Amino acid sequence: MAQVDIWHFLAGLGLFLFGLKQLEIGLAEAGGRSFKQLLRARTRRLPEAILTGTIATAILQSSSIVMLMVLAFVGAGIIELRNALGIILGSNLGTTFTGWIVATFGFKVDLEGAAFAVAGLGALLFVFAPKYSKLKSGGLAIVGFGLLLVGLDGMKSSMDQLATTLDWRVFADYPLIVFAVVAMLFTAVIQSSSATMVITLTSVDAGIISLPAAAAVVIGADLGTTMTSVLGALNGSSVKKQVAGAHVLFNLVTDVVAFVLLVPLLGILQALLGADDPLYTLVAFHSTFNLMGIVLFLPFLSPFTRMLQDWFSDPDVLDATHIHKVPPSVPEAAIEALHRDARDLVQRAIRTNMLAFGVLRHDPSARGYMDAYWSLKRTEGEALAYAAAVQKEALDADEARHLAQALRSMRESIQAAKSIKDIRSDLETAATSAEQSVVDEYTEFQTSFFAYLDAVSDAMETTEQAEQFAEFARLLVRAQTEYESAAAGIYGMASADPDNELRLSTLLNVNREIFSAKSSLAKAAVDATLDPAQADAMTNIPRS
């Protein structure tokens, strides 16, 4: 009999977990974009970040989805790490909402008829709603909630039977720490604190374990759920390790405090809620100690953030950095990461082009020119592969424009570097020429080019948008003007020295490629820093 009930219980647990997963997916698809916008807009101040994390997790019914968004936005630089930690603290509180739902609907409502009705109505909505609509996603969420209730009903009935079949008094002799450790390991294996919570509630409802033992189980599950973050950060970027480290330390300290205060805290909650309702007391205990964790850590988040950044830091790398911190499955953050790498690529193209001229000053860093050039090429390759993965997601028109803009910026940066690479041998010849006039011409090219590169770099740092737009417009006109002026000077030298046709051809080629590099860098900077409408308007600026 007991063996049959165990299988009945496992079947109920499977339906509960499957229903919970469908509920998460449906809610994420129906309101995922809204919640991402909420996380972006309501996390600038720490109290808002905590409240946003609580609300988003409570509604989405998934701390994992919220953690994914947080990792993506921190990696893209949209959210500061300190505020991301606030979201995690709020998420810890928001995830306790599952217990309140189960305690209210699962034990106070007759599930036998209602659960199948809810699942059936959700299934009809899912089947007949238009494809890719919010109604279809909502139907999936309702199906998930119905299956969650079906599974819960199965677990309840099996627990009731097991409680009358087996003698559970043997567990009363175990210390509370044993319950906490077992729950931590169990939750780490199944990676669902919600499942551990519902098992605990059904066990308390059936009288199998005492309320203090159940509270110890909840504490252990709270710590065991951090295993998901740890596994996701093992081979991840420093940002993932910082977030996972924060999650573990938050929960570890909070759970230790909760375990120490377990008995008196339960006594207070029983006095407030009534000793005859252990289910509400248990879920209130879960919410209360997570709220205590927020109060405990809130004053120390700034030094805690600095400590995490010191513990987990990435080594300096030449290739793309931002896109490796953000999963392509979160388009808003992924596109922002691409733009950040595009802005970095413009600055790196500027430095690489300066290296090409370094031979005049006998700069040792000039020996690393080709390494720097191929690093630019690798970055573009990584970005293209990453963008292909982002494009598999559902992008709206605005996101598609921003994505194309970032890739266009990267192409222009590479083109600028290639233009100088193609004339590098000419530059080396001119820089080391025995004729002083040739060296002087090289120096003039170098001086003009370096001044232009500095101007592009300065324009990218301008914060006022109208001023930045005007500066980029001036730079595009300036590239054309300097090209025409240099060409006129070269033709003037040709008339004075008509026999040196090779020299004339070389100088014209150098002038043309330097103009190409200047124009490409200015265009790359435009696409990397301005919004799509401004970048499109820039194409209509007359060049002379």
Coordinates of C-alpha atoms in Angstrom, one line a residue:
M1 CA 0.0 0.0 0.0
A2 CA 2.7 2.4 0.9
Q3 CA 4.6 1.6 -2.2
V4 CA 1.6 2.4 -4.4
D5 CA 1.1 5.7 -2.6
I6 CA 4.7 6.7 -3.2
W7 CA 4.2 6.3 -7.0
H8 CA 0.9 8.2 -6.7
F9 CA 2.8 10.9 -4.9
L10 CA 5.6 11.0 -7.5
A11 CA 3.0 11.3 -10.3
G12 CA 1.4 14.2 -8.5
L13 CA 4.8 15.8 -8.0
G14 CA 5.5 15.4 -11.7
L15 CA 2.2 17.1 -12.7
F16 CA 2.9 19.9 -10.2
L17 CA 6.4 20.6 -11.6
F18 CA 5.2 20.3 -15.2
G19 CA 2.2 22.6 -14.5
L20 CA 4.5 25.1 -12.7
K21 CA 6.9 25.1 -15.7
Q22 CA 4.0 25.8 -18.1
L23 CA 2.7 28.5 -15.8
E24 CA 6.2 30.1 -15.9
I25 CA 6.5 29.8 -19.7
G26 CA 3.0 31.2 -20.3
L27 CA 3.4 34.2 -18.0
A28 CA 6.8 34.9 -19.4
E29 CA 5.5 34.9 -23.0
A30 CA 2.4 36.9 -22.2
G31 CA 4.2 39.6 -20.2
G32 CA 7.9 38.9 -20.7
R33 CA 8.5 42.1 -22.6
S34 CA 6.6 44.2 -20.1
F35 CA 8.5 42.7 -17.2
K36 CA 11.8 43.3 -19.0
Q37 CA 10.8 47.0 -19.5
L38 CA 9.8 47.1 -15.8
L39 CA 13.2 45.8 -14.8
R40 CA 15.0 48.3 -17.0
A41 CA 12.9 51.3 -15.9
R42 CA 12.3 50.6 -12.2
T43 CA 15.8 49.7 -11.0
R44 CA 17.6 53.0 -10.9
R45 CA 17.1 53.4 -7.2
L46 CA 17.7 50.5 -4.7
P47 CA 14.3 50.5 -3.0
E48 CA 12.6 50.4 -6.5
A49 CA 15.0 47.5 -7.5
I50 CA 14.0 45.5 -4.5
L51 CA 10.3 46.1 -5.0
T52 CA 10.5 45.3 -8.7
G53 CA 12.3 42.0 -8.0
T54 CA 9.6 41.1 -5.5
I55 CA 6.7 41.9 -7.8
A56 CA 8.2 40.4 -11.0
T57 CA 9.0 37.1 -9.2
A58 CA 5.6 36.9 -7.5
I59 CA 3.8 37.4 -10.8
L60 CA 6.0 35.4 -13.1
Q61 CA 6.2 32.7 -10.4
S62 CA 9.8 32.0 -11.4
S63 CA 12.9 33.4 -9.7
S64 CA 14.9 31.6 -12.5
I65 CA 13.3 33.8 -15.2
V66 CA 14.0 37.0 -13.2
M67 CA 17.6 35.8 -12.5
L68 CA 18.1 35.3 -16.3
M69 CA 16.9 38.9 -17.0
V70 CA 19.1 40.3 -14.2
L71 CA 22.2 38.5 -15.6
A72 CA 21.4 39.7 -19.1
F73 CA 20.9 43.4 -18.1
V74 CA 23.9 43.5 -15.8
G75 CA 26.1 41.9 -18.5
A76 CA 24.9 44.5 -21.0
G77 CA 25.5 47.3 -18.5
I78 CA 21.8 48.3 -18.4
I79 CA 21.5 47.7 -14.7
E80 CA 24.3 48.4 -12.2
L81 CA 25.5 45.4 -10.1
R82 CA 24.4 47.1 -6.9
N83 CA 20.8 47.5 -8.1
A84 CA 20.9 44.0 -9.5
L85 CA 21.6 42.7 -6.0
G86 CA 18.6 44.6 -4.9
I87 CA 16.5 42.7 -7.5
I88 CA 17.8 39.4 -6.2
L89 CA 16.9 40.3 -2.6
G90 CA 13.4 41.2 -3.8
S91 CA 13.2 38.0 -5.8
N92 CA 13.9 36.0 -2.7
L93 CA 10.9 37.5 -1.1
G94 CA 8.8 37.2 -4.3
T95 CA 9.4 33.5 -4.6
T96 CA 7.6 32.9 -1.3
F97 CA 4.4 33.9 -3.0
T98 CA 4.2 30.4 -4.4
G99 CA 3.7 29.1 -0.9
W100 CA 0.8 31.5 -0.3
I101 CA -0.9 30.4 -3.5
V102 CA -0.5 26.7 -2.6
A103 CA -1.7 27.2 1.0
T104 CA -4.7 29.3 -0.1
F105 CA -5.9 27.5 -3.3
G106 CA -4.4 24.1 -2.7
F107 CA -5.7 23.5 0.8
K108 CA -8.7 25.8 1.2
V109 CA -10.5 25.0 -2.1
D110 CA -12.0 21.7 -3.3
L111 CA -9.5 20.8 -6.0
E112 CA -11.0 17.6 -7.4
G113 CA -13.4 19.3 -9.8
A114 CA -11.9 22.8 -10.0
A115 CA -8.4 21.7 -11.1
F116 CA -9.6 19.8 -14.2
A117 CA -12.0 22.6 -15.1
V118 CA -9.2 25.2 -14.9
A119 CA -6.8 23.1 -17.0
G120 CA -9.5 22.3 -19.6
L121 CA -10.6 25.9 -20.1
G122 CA -6.9 26.9 -20.4
A123 CA -6.4 24.2 -23.0
L124 CA -9.3 25.4 -25.1
L125 CA -7.9 28.9 -25.0
F126 CA -4.5 27.7 -25.9
V127 CA -5.8 25.6 -28.9
F128 CA -8.1 28.1 -30.4
A129 CA -6.3 31.4 -29.7
P130 CA -4.3 32.9 -32.6
K131 CA -0.6 31.9 -32.9
Y132 CA 2.0 33.9 -31.1
S133 CA -0.7 35.9 -29.3
K134 CA -0.9 36.8 -25.6
L135 CA -4.2 34.9 -25.4
K136 CA -2.4 31.8 -26.4
S137 CA 0.3 32.4 -23.9
G138 CA -2.3 33.1 -21.3
G139 CA -4.1 29.9 -22.1
L140 CA -0.8 28.0 -21.5
A141 CA -0.4 29.7 -18.2
I142 CA -4.0 28.7 -17.2
V143 CA -3.3 25.1 -18.3
G144 CA -0.1 25.2 -16.1
F145 CA -2.0 26.4 -13.1
G146 CA -4.7 23.7 -13.6
L147 CA -2.1 21.0 -13.8
L148 CA -0.4 22.4 -10.8
L149 CA -3.6 22.0 -8.8
V150 CA -4.2 18.5 -10.2
G151 CA -0.7 17.5 -9.1
L152 CA -1.2 19.1 -5.7
D153 CA -4.4 17.1 -5.2
G154 CA -2.6 13.9 -6.1
M155 CA 0.2 14.6 -3.6
K156 CA -2.3 15.6 -0.9
S157 CA -4.3 12.3 -1.2
S158 CA -1.2 10.2 -1.3
M159 CA 0.2 11.9 1.8
D160 CA -3.1 11.4 3.7
Q161 CA -2.9 7.7 3.0
L162 CA 0.8 7.4 3.8
A163 CA 0.2 9.2 7.1
T164 CA -2.3 6.5 8.1
T165 CA -0.2 3.6 6.8
L166 CA 3.3 4.3 8.2
D167 CA 4.5 5.4 11.6
W168 CA 6.2 8.8 11.1
R169 CA 7.0 9.3 14.8
V170 CA 10.6 8.1 14.2
F171 CA 11.3 11.5 12.5
A172 CA 10.5 13.3 15.7
D173 CA 13.8 12.2 17.2
Y174 CA 15.9 13.8 14.5
P175 CA 17.4 17.3 15.3
L176 CA 16.1 20.2 13.1
I177 CA 19.5 20.6 11.4
V178 CA 18.9 17.2 9.7
F179 CA 15.7 18.4 8.1
A180 CA 17.4 21.5 6.9
V181 CA 20.4 19.6 5.3
V182 CA 18.2 17.0 3.7
A183 CA 15.9 19.7 2.2
M184 CA 19.0 21.6 0.9
L185 CA 20.3 18.6 -0.9
F186 CA 16.9 17.6 -2.3
T187 CA 16.2 21.1 -3.6
A188 CA 19.7 21.3 -5.1
V189 CA 19.1 18.1 -7.0
I190 CA 15.6 18.9 -8.3
Q191 CA 16.4 22.6 -8.6
S192 CA 12.9 23.7 -7.4
S193 CA 12.3 25.2 -4.0
S194 CA 8.6 25.4 -5.0
A195 CA 8.4 21.6 -5.2
T196 CA 10.1 21.3 -1.8
M197 CA 7.7 23.8 -0.4
V198 CA 4.6 22.0 -1.6
I199 CA 5.9 18.7 -0.3
T200 CA 6.4 20.3 3.0
L201 CA 3.0 21.8 3.1
T202 CA 1.3 18.5 2.2
S203 CA 3.4 16.8 4.9
V204 CA 2.3 19.3 7.5
D205 CA -1.3 19.1 6.4
A206 CA -1.2 15.3 6.8
G207 CA 0.5 15.6 10.2
I208 CA 3.6 13.7 9.1
I209 CA 6.1 16.3 10.3
S210 CA 5.9 19.0 13.0
L211 CA 5.8 22.7 12.2
P212 CA 9.3 23.4 13.5
A213 CA 10.7 20.5 11.3
A214 CA 8.8 22.0 8.3
A215 CA 10.3 25.4 9.0
A216 CA 13.8 23.8 9.0
V217 CA 12.9 22.2 5.7
V218 CA 11.9 25.6 4.2
I219 CA 15.2 27.1 5.4
G220 CA 17.2 24.3 3.8
A221 CA 15.3 24.6 0.5
D222 CA 16.0 28.3 0.5
L223 CA 19.7 27.6 0.5
G224 CA 19.5 24.6 -1.9
T225 CA 17.8 26.7 -4.6
T226 CA 21.0 28.7 -5.0
M227 CA 22.5 25.7 -6.7
T228 CA 20.8 26.8 -10.0
S229 CA 22.8 30.1 -9.9
V230 CA 26.0 28.3 -9.0
L231 CA 25.7 25.8 -11.9
G232 CA 24.9 28.6 -14.3
A233 CA 28.0 30.6 -13.3
L234 CA 30.7 27.8 -13.2
N235 CA 31.9 28.5 -16.7
G236 CA 30.3 31.9 -17.1
S237 CA 31.6 35.5 -17.1
S238 CA 32.6 37.5 -14.0
V239 CA 29.1 39.1 -13.9
K240 CA 27.4 35.7 -13.6
K241 CA 29.8 34.7 -10.9
Q242 CA 29.2 38.0 -9.0
V243 CA 25.4 37.5 -9.2
A244 CA 25.6 33.8 -8.2
G245 CA 28.0 34.7 -5.4
A246 CA 25.6 37.3 -4.1
H247 CA 22.7 34.8 -4.3
V248 CA 24.6 32.2 -2.3
L249 CA 25.8 34.7 0.4
F250 CA 22.5 36.4 0.7
N251 CA 20.7 33.1 1.3
L252 CA 23.4 31.6 3.4
V253 CA 23.5 34.4 5.9
T254 CA 19.7 34.8 5.9
D255 CA 19.1 31.1 6.4
V256 CA 21.6 30.9 9.3
V257 CA 19.8 33.8 11.0
A258 CA 16.4 32.2 10.3
F259 CA 17.6 28.8 11.8
V260 CA 18.9 30.5 15.0
L261 CA 15.6 32.4 15.4
L262 CA 13.4 29.5 14.2
V263 CA 11.6 28.6 17.5
P264 CA 10.9 32.2 18.7
L265 CA 9.9 33.4 15.3
L266 CA 7.4 30.6 14.8
G267 CA 6.0 31.4 18.3
I268 CA 5.4 35.0 17.3
L269 CA 3.8 34.1 14.0
Q270 CA 1.6 31.5 15.7
A271 CA 0.4 34.1 18.2
L272 CA -0.4 36.5 15.3
L273 CA -2.0 34.0 12.9
G274 CA -3.5 31.4 15.2
A275 CA -1.9 28.2 16.3
D276 CA -4.6 26.1 14.6
D277 CA -3.4 27.1 11.1
P278 CA 0.1 25.7 10.6
L279 CA 0.1 26.1 6.8
Y280 CA -0.2 29.9 6.9
T281 CA 2.2 30.0 9.8
L282 CA 4.8 28.1 7.6
V283 CA 4.4 30.3 4.5
A284 CA 4.5 33.4 6.7
F285 CA 7.7 32.1 8.3
H286 CA 9.2 31.8 4.8
S287 CA 8.2 35.3 3.8
T288 CA 9.3 36.8 7.2
F289 CA 12.9 35.5 7.2
N290 CA 13.4 36.5 3.6
L291 CA 12.1 40.0 4.5
M292 CA 14.6 39.9 7.4
G293 CA 17.3 39.2 4.9
I294 CA 16.5 42.3 2.9
V295 CA 16.6 44.4 6.1
L296 CA 19.9 42.8 7.1
F297 CA 21.8 43.3 3.8
L298 CA 20.3 46.6 2.6
P299 CA 22.7 48.9 4.5
F300 CA 25.8 47.0 3.3
L301 CA 25.0 46.5 -0.5
S302 CA 27.5 49.1 -1.7
P303 CA 30.6 47.5 0.1
F304 CA 29.2 44.1 -0.7
T305 CA 29.1 45.0 -4.4
R306 CA 32.7 46.1 -4.4
M307 CA 33.7 42.9 -2.6
L308 CA 32.1 40.8 -5.3
Q309 CA 33.7 42.8 -8.1
D310 CA 37.1 42.3 -6.4
W311 CA 36.5 38.5 -6.0
F312 CA 35.2 37.9 -9.5
S313 CA 36.8 39.9 -12.2
D314 CA 37.5 39.2 -15.9
P315 CA 41.1 39.4 -17.2
D316 CA 41.7 42.0 -19.9
V317 CA 40.8 40.7 -23.3
L318 CA 41.1 42.2 -26.8
D319 CA 38.1 40.5 -28.4
A320 CA 34.4 41.1 -27.8
T321 CA 33.6 41.4 -24.1
H322 CA 30.0 42.6 -23.5
I323 CA 28.2 40.0 -25.7
H324 CA 29.8 37.1 -23.7
K325 CA 28.1 38.4 -20.6
V326 CA 24.5 38.3 -22.0
P327 CA 22.5 35.4 -23.4
P328 CA 21.0 36.1 -26.8
S329 CA 17.6 34.9 -25.6
V330 CA 17.1 38.3 -23.9
P331 CA 17.0 40.6 -27.0
E332 CA 16.8 44.0 -25.3
A333 CA 20.0 43.3 -23.2
A334 CA 21.7 41.4 -26.1
I335 CA 21.3 44.4 -28.5
E336 CA 22.6 46.8 -25.9
A337 CA 25.6 44.5 -25.4
L338 CA 26.2 44.6 -29.2
H339 CA 26.1 48.4 -29.1
R340 CA 28.6 48.5 -26.3
D341 CA 30.9 46.2 -28.2
A342 CA 30.4 48.4 -31.3
R343 CA 31.4 51.5 -29.3
D344 CA 34.4 49.6 -28.0
L345 CA 35.3 48.5 -31.5
V346 CA 35.4 52.1 -32.8
Q347 CA 37.9 53.1 -30.1
R348 CA 39.9 49.9 -30.7
A349 CA 39.9 50.7 -34.5
I350 CA 41.2 54.2 -33.7
R351 CA 44.1 52.8 -31.6
T352 CA 44.9 50.1 -34.2
N353 CA 45.1 52.8 -36.9
M354 CA 47.4 54.8 -34.7
L355 CA 49.6 51.8 -34.4
A356 CA 50.0 51.7 -38.1
F357 CA 51.7 55.1 -37.9
G358 CA 53.8 54.2 -34.9
V359 CA 56.9 53.2 -37.0
L360 CA 57.9 56.9 -37.4
R361 CA 58.3 57.3 -33.6
H362 CA 59.9 53.8 -33.4
D363 CA 57.1 52.9 -31.1
P364 CA 57.5 49.3 -29.8
S365 CA 53.7 48.9 -29.7
A366 CA 53.7 49.1 -33.5
R367 CA 55.0 45.5 -33.5
G368 CA 51.6 44.5 -32.1
Y369 CA 49.7 46.1 -35.0
M370 CA 48.7 42.9 -36.8
D371 CA 47.6 41.3 -33.5
A372 CA 45.4 44.2 -32.9
Y373 CA 44.0 44.1 -36.4
W374 CA 43.1 40.4 -36.3
S375 CA 41.5 41.0 -32.9
L376 CA 39.2 43.5 -34.5
K377 CA 38.3 40.9 -37.2
R378 CA 37.7 38.2 -34.5
T379 CA 35.4 40.6 -32.6
E380 CA 33.3 41.2 -35.8
G381 CA 33.1 37.4 -36.3
E382 CA 31.9 36.8 -32.8
A383 CA 29.4 39.6 -33.1
L384 CA 28.0 38.2 -36.3
A385 CA 27.5 34.8 -34.8
Y386 CA 25.9 36.3 -31.7
A387 CA 23.6 38.5 -33.8
A388 CA 22.5 35.4 -35.7
A389 CA 21.4 33.9 -32.4
V390 CA 19.6 37.1 -31.3
Q391 CA 17.7 37.2 -34.6
K392 CA 16.2 33.8 -33.8
E393 CA 14.2 35.5 -31.0
A394 CA 11.0 37.5 -31.7
L395 CA 12.3 41.0 -32.4
D396 CA 10.0 44.0 -32.8
A397 CA 10.8 46.6 -35.6
D398 CA 12.7 48.9 -33.2
E399 CA 14.9 46.1 -31.9
A400 CA 15.7 45.0 -35.5
R401 CA 16.8 48.5 -36.4
H402 CA 19.0 48.8 -33.3
L403 CA 20.5 45.4 -34.1
A404 CA 21.3 46.3 -37.7
Q405 CA 22.7 49.6 -36.6
A406 CA 25.2 47.9 -34.2
L407 CA 26.4 45.5 -37.0
R408 CA 26.7 48.4 -39.5
S409 CA 28.9 50.2 -37.0
M410 CA 31.1 47.2 -36.6
R411 CA 31.5 46.8 -40.4
E412 CA 32.5 50.5 -40.7
S413 CA 35.1 50.1 -37.9
I414 CA 36.6 47.1 -39.7
Q415 CA 36.6 48.9 -43.0
A416 CA 38.5 51.8 -41.4
A417 CA 41.1 49.4 -40.1
K418 CA 41.4 47.7 -43.5
S419 CA 41.8 51.0 -45.3
I420 CA 45.0 51.7 -43.3
K421 CA 46.2 48.1 -43.4
D422 CA 46.1 48.3 -47.2
I423 CA 48.5 51.2 -47.3
R424 CA 50.7 50.2 -44.4
S425 CA 53.6 49.3 -46.6
D426 CA 53.4 52.7 -48.2
L427 CA 53.4 54.4 -44.8
E428 CA 56.4 52.4 -43.7
T429 CA 58.2 53.4 -46.9
A430 CA 57.4 57.0 -46.5
A431 CA 58.3 57.1 -42.8
T432 CA 61.8 55.6 -43.4
S433 CA 62.5 57.4 -46.7
A434 CA 65.9 59.0 -47.3
E435 CA 64.1 62.0 -48.9
Q436 CA 63.1 64.6 -46.3
S437 CA 60.2 65.8 -48.5
V438 CA 58.7 62.3 -48.4
V439 CA 59.0 62.1 -44.6
D440 CA 57.4 65.6 -44.3
E441 CA 54.5 64.4 -46.4
Y442 CA 54.1 61.4 -44.2
T443 CA 54.2 63.5 -41.1
E444 CA 51.5 65.8 -42.5
F445 CA 49.3 62.8 -43.2
Q446 CA 49.9 61.5 -39.7
T447 CA 49.3 64.8 -37.9
S448 CA 46.0 65.3 -39.8
F449 CA 44.9 61.7 -39.3
F450 CA 45.7 61.7 -35.5
A451 CA 43.8 65.0 -35.0
Y452 CA 40.8 63.5 -36.8
L453 CA 40.9 60.3 -34.7
D454 CA 41.0 62.4 -31.5
A455 CA 38.1 64.4 -32.7
V456 CA 36.0 61.3 -33.4
S457 CA 36.9 59.9 -29.9
D458 CA 35.9 63.2 -28.3
A459 CA 32.6 63.4 -30.2
M460 CA 31.7 59.9 -28.9
E461 CA 32.1 61.1 -25.3
T462 CA 29.8 64.1 -25.8
T463 CA 26.7 63.7 -23.7
E464 CA 24.4 66.4 -25.2
Q465 CA 22.7 64.7 -28.2
A466 CA 22.2 67.8 -30.4
E467 CA 25.8 68.8 -29.9
Q468 CA 27.0 65.3 -30.6
F469 CA 24.9 65.1 -33.8
A470 CA 26.4 68.4 -35.0
E471 CA 29.9 67.3 -34.2
F472 CA 29.6 64.1 -36.2
A473 CA 28.1 66.1 -39.1
R474 CA 31.2 68.4 -39.0
L475 CA 33.5 65.5 -38.9
L476 CA 32.0 63.9 -42.1
V477 CA 32.3 67.3 -43.9
R478 CA 35.9 67.7 -42.5
A479 CA 36.9 64.3 -43.9
Q480 CA 35.8 65.3 -47.4
T481 CA 37.4 68.8 -47.1
E482 CA 40.8 67.4 -45.9
Y483 CA 40.8 64.8 -48.7
E484 CA 40.2 67.4 -51.4
S485 CA 42.8 69.7 -49.9
A486 CA 45.4 67.0 -49.7
A487 CA 44.6 65.9 -53.3
A488 CA 45.0 69.4 -54.5
G489 CA 48.4 69.7 -52.8
I490 CA 49.6 66.4 -54.4
Y491 CA 48.5 67.5 -57.9
G492 CA 50.4 70.7 -57.2
M493 CA 53.6 68.8 -56.4
A494 CA 53.1 66.7 -59.6
S495 CA 53.1 69.8 -61.7
A496 CA 56.4 70.9 -60.0
D497 CA 57.9 67.4 -60.4
P498 CA 56.2 65.8 -63.5
D499 CA 58.7 62.9 -63.8
N500 CA 57.8 61.3 -60.4
E501 CA 54.6 59.5 -61.5
L502 CA 55.1 56.6 -59.0
R503 CA 55.3 58.9 -56.1
L504 CA 52.2 60.8 -57.3
S505 CA 50.2 57.6 -57.6
T506 CA 51.3 56.4 -54.1
L507 CA 50.4 59.6 -52.4
L508 CA 47.0 59.7 -54.1
N509 CA 46.4 56.2 -53.0
V510 CA 47.4 57.0 -49.4
N511 CA 45.2 60.1 -49.4
R512 CA 42.2 58.1 -50.7
E513 CA 42.6 55.3 -48.1
I514 CA 43.1 57.8 -45.2
F515 CA 39.9 59.5 -46.4
S516 CA 38.1 56.2 -46.4
A517 CA 39.3 55.4 -42.9
K518 CA 38.2 58.8 -41.6
S519 CA 34.8 58.5 -43.2
S520 CA 34.3 54.9 -42.0
L521 CA 35.3 55.7 -38.4
A522 CA 32.9 58.7 -38.3
K523 CA 30.1 56.6 -39.7
A524 CA 30.9 53.8 -37.2
A525 CA 30.8 56.3 -34.3
V526 CA 27.5 57.6 -35.6
D527 CA 25.9 54.2 -35.6
A528 CA 27.4 53.2 -32.3
T529 CA 26.2 56.3 -30.3
L530 CA 23.2 57.9 -32.0
D531 CA 19.7 56.5 -32.1
P532 CA 18.5 55.0 -35.5
A533 CA 16.5 58.1 -36.5
Q534 CA 19.5 60.4 -35.9
A535 CA 21.8 58.0 -37.7
D536 CA 19.5 57.9 -40.7
A537 CA 19.3 61.7 -40.7
M538 CA 23.1 61.9 -40.8
T539 CA 23.1 60.2 -44.2
N540 CA 21.4 63.3 -45.7
I541 CA 24.1 65.7 -44.5
P542 CA 26.0 67.2 -47.5
R543 CA 29.6 66.3 -47.5
S544 CA 30.9 69.5 -49.0

